[in-house]
Short mmCIF file of C-alpha atoms in Angstrom, two decimals:
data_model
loop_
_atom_site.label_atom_id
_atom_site.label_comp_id
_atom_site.label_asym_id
_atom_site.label_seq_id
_atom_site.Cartn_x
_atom_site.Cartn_y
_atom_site.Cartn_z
CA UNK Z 6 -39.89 -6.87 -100.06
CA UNK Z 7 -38.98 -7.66 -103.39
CA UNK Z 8 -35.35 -9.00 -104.16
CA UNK Z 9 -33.21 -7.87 -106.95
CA UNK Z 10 -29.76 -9.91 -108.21
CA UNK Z 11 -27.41 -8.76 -110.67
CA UNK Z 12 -25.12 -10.62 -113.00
CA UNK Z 13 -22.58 -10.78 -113.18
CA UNK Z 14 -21.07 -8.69 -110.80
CA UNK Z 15 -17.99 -7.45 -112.63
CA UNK Z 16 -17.50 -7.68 -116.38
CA UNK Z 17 -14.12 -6.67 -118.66
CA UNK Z 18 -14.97 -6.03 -122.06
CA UNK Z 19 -12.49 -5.03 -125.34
CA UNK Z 20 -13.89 -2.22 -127.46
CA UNK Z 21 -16.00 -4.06 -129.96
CA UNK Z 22 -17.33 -6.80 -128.04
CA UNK Z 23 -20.63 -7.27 -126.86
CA UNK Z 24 -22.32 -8.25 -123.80
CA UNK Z 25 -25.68 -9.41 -121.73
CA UNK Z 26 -26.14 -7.98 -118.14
CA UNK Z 27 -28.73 -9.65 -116.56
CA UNK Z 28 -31.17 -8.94 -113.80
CA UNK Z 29 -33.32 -11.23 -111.66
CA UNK Z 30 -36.05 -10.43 -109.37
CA UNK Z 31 -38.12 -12.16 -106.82
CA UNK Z 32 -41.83 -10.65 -107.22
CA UNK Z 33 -44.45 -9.52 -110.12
CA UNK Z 34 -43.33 -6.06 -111.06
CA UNK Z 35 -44.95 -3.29 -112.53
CA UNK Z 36 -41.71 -1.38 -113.23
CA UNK Z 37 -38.38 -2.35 -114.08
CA UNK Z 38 -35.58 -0.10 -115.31
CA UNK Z 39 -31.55 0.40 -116.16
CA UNK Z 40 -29.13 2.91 -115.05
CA UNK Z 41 -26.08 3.15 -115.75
CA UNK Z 42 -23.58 5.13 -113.55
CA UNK Z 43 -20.81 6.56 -115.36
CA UNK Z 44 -17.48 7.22 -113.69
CA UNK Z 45 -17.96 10.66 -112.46
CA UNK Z 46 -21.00 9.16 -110.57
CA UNK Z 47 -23.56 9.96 -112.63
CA UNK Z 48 -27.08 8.31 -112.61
CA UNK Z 49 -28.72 8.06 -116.22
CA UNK Z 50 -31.59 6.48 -116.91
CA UNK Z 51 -31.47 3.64 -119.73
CA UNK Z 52 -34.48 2.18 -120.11
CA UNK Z 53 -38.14 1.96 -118.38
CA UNK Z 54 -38.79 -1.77 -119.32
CA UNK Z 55 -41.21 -3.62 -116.97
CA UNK Z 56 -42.02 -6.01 -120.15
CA UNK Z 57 -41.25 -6.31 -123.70
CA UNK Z 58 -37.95 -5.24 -125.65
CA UNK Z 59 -36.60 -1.59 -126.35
CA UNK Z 60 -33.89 -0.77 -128.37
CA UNK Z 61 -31.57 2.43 -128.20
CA UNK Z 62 -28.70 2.91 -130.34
CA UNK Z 63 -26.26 0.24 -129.35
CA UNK Z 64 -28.05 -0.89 -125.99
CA UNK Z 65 -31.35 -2.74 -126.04
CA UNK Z 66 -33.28 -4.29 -123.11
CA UNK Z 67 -35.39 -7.16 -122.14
CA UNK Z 68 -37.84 -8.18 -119.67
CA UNK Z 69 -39.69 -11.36 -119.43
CA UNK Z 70 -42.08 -10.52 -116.58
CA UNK Z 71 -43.35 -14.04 -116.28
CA UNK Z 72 -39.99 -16.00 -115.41
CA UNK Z 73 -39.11 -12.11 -113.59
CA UNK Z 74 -35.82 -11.44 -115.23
CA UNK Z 75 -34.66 -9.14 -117.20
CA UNK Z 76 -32.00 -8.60 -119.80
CA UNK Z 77 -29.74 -5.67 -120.98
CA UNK Z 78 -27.52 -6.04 -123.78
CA UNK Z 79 -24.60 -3.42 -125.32
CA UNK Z 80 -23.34 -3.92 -128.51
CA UNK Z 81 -19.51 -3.19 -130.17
CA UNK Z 82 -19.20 -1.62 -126.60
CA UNK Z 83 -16.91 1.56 -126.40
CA UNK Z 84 -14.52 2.98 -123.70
CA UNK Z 85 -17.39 5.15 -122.48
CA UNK Z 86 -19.59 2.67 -121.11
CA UNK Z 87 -17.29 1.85 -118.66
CA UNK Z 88 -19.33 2.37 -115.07
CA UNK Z 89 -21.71 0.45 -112.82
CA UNK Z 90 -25.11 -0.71 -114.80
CA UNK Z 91 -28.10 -1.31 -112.14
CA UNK Z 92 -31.29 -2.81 -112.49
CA UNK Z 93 -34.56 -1.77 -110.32
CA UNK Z 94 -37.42 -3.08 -109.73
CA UNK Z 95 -40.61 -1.90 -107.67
CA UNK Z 96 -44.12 -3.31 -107.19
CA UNK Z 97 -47.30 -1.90 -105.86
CA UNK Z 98 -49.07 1.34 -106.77
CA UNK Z 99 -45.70 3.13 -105.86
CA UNK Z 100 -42.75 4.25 -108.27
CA UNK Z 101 -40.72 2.62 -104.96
CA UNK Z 102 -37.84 1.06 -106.61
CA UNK Z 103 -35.41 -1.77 -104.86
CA UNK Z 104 -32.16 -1.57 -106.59
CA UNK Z 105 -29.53 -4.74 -107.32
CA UNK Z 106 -25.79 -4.18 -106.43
CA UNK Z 107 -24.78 -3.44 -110.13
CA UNK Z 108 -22.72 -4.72 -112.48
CA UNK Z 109 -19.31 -3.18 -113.44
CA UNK Z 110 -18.14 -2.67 -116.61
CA UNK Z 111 -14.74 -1.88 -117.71
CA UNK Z 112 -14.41 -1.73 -121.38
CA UNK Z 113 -10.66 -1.75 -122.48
CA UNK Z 114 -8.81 -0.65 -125.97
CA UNK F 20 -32.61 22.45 -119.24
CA UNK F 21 -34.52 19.68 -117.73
CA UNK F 22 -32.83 18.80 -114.66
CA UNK F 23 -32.55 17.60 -111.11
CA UNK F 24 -30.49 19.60 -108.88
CA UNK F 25 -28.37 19.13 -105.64
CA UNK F 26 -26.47 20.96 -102.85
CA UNK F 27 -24.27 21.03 -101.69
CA UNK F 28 -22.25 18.29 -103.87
CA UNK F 29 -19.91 17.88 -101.10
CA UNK F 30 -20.02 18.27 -97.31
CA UNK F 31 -17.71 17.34 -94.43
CA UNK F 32 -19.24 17.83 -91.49
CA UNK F 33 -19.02 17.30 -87.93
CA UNK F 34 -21.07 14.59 -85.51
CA UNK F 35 -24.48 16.03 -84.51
CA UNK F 36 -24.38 19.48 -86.35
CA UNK F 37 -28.04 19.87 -87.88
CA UNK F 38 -27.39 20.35 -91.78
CA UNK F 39 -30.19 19.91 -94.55
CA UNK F 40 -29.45 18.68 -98.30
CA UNK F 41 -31.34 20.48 -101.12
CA UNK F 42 -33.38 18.88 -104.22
CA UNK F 43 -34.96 20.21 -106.42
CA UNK F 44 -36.35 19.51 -110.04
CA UNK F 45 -37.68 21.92 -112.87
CA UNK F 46 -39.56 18.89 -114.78
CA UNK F 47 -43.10 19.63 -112.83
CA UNK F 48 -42.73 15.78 -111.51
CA UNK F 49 -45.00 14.67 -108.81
CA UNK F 50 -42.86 11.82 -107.39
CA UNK F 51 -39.69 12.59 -105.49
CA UNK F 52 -37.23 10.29 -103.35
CA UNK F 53 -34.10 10.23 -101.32
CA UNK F 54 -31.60 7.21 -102.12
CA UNK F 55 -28.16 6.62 -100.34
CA UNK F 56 -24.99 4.57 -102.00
CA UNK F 57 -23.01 2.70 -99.80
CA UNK F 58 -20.41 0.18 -102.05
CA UNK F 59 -21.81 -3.09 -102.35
CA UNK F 60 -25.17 -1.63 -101.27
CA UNK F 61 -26.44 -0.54 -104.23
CA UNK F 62 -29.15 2.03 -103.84
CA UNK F 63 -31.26 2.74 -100.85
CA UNK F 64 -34.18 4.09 -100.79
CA UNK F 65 -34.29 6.93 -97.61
CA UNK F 66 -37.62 8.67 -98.12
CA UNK F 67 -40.31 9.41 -101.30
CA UNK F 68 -43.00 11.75 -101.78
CA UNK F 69 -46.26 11.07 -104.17
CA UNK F 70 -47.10 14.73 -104.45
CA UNK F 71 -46.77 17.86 -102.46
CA UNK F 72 -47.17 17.41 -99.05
CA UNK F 73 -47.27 13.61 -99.36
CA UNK F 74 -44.07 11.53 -97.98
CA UNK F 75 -43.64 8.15 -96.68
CA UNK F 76 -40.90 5.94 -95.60
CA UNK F 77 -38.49 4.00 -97.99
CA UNK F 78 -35.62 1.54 -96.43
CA UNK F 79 -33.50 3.51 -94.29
CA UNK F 80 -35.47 6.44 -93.17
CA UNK F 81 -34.13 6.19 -89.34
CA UNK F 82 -32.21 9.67 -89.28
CA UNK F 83 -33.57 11.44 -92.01
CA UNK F 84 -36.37 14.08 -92.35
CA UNK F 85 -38.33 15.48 -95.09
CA UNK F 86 -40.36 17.78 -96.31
CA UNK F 87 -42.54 18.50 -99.24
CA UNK F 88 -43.96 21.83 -99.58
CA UNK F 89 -43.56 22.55 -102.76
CA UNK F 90 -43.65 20.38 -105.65
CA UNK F 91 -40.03 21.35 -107.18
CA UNK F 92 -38.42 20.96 -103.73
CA UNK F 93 -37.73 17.99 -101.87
CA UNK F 94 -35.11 18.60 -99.23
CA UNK F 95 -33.36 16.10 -96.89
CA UNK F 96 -32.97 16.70 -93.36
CA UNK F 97 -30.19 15.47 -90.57
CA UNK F 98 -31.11 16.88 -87.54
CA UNK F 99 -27.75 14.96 -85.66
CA UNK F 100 -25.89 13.02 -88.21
CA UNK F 101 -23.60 10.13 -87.03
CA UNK F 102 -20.71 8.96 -88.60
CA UNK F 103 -22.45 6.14 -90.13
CA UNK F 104 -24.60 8.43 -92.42
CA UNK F 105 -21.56 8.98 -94.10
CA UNK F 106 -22.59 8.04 -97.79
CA UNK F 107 -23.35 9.42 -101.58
CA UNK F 108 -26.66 10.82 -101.49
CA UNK F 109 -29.01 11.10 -104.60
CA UNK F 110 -32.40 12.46 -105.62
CA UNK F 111 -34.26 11.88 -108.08
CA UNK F 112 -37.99 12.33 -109.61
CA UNK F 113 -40.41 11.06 -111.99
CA UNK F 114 -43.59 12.67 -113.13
CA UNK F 115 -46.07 9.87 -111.88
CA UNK F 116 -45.64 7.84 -109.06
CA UNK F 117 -49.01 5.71 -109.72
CA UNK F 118 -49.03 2.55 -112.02
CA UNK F 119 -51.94 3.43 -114.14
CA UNK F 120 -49.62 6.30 -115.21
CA UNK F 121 -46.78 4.61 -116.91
CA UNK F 122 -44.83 7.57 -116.41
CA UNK F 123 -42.40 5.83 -114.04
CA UNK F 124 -38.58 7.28 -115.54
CA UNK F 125 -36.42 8.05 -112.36
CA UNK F 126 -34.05 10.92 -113.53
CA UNK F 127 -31.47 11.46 -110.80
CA UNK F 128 -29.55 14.56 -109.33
CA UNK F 129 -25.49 15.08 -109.17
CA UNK F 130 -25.20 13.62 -106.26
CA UNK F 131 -24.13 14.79 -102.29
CA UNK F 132 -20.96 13.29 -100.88
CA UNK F 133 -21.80 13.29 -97.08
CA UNK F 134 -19.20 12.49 -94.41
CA UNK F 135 -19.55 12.94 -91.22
CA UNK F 136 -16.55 13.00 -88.53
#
């Protein structure tokens, strides 16, 4: 099956910076997308991005199908996106997604 | 409220005693799916479902049941859990499960913490 890879896997940030997650991934996909896992746990959607750019407030995404990576940046990052970002990717006629192992975030004052 | 819902959130249970974890969303999504989160894991996928009555293997089905009856409710069985089932359990849906779609969004429940003694 498809392989996903995170980087990197752990990231400490001061309020303000910004930063580039990055996700890898072994096959052709036809779907690709961000979570990000908050402290309490929570799973929230980010982005469905299995090509092109999107942009949403502060966080904006990239995938470049055809070298299969794919790029998540957060700008003049804030306390609350602290957590666990993951990237997954599925291929086939399925929504079957293979998740990476994350990347965590701490964002400090 | 759109939403994705899960019980119990927590559950401490006992080795072998049948118990059955609830899902179910209001969003009128066809696809449904079982992951488990194990640190430095990530997300596995258990079991998914294409429409009503429709469910197929995902990673790590060995131990698990489904069912999909109806298309808000996707529960997860354990007919004799083991310790090592012992895990954060999510669901989550999307309104298409088919490519030509495009409407691929997972949206994700609370989350069950299992463990099993």
């Amino acid at each position: 099956g498809i392989q996903v890879e995170q980087s990197p896997p752990d990231l400490i940030l001061q309020e303000g910076a910004n930063s580039t997650l990055r996700c890898n991934f072994s096959d052709s996909v036809n779907n690709l997308q961000w979570f990000h896992q908050n402290p309490w746990g929570q799973l929230i959607n980010l982005f469905y991005i299995p090509s092109g750019t999107k942009q949403n407030g502060r966080l904006s995404a990239t995938t470049v199908a055809t070298e299969r990576y794919s790029l998540l940046y957060i700008s003049s990052s804030q306390t609350t996106d602290s957590g666990v970002y993951f990237c997954a990717a599925g291929t086939g006629t399925a929504s079957k997604l293979t998740f990476g192992t994350g990347t965590r975030l701490q964002v400090t004052l | 409220e759109a939403q994705v819902t899960q019980n119990p959130r927590y559950l401490i249970t006992v080795t072998g005693k049948k118990l059955t974890v609830t899902c179910s969303q209001n969003m009128n999504h066809e696809y449904m799916s079982w992951y488990r989160q194990d640190p430095g894991l990530g997300l596995r996928q258990i079991y998914y479902s294409m429409n009503v009555e429709v469910t197929d293997k995902g990673d790590v089905p060995e131990g698990y049941k489904v069912s999909r009856k109806e298309k808000r409710n996707f529960p997860l069985i354990l007919e004799s859990p083991s310790p090592n089932q012992t895990s954060l359990y999510f669901c989550a849906s999307s309104l298409r499960g088919h490519q030509q779609d495009h409407h691929y969004e997972q949206y994700f429940g609370p989350g069950t913490r299992l463990t099993v003694t």
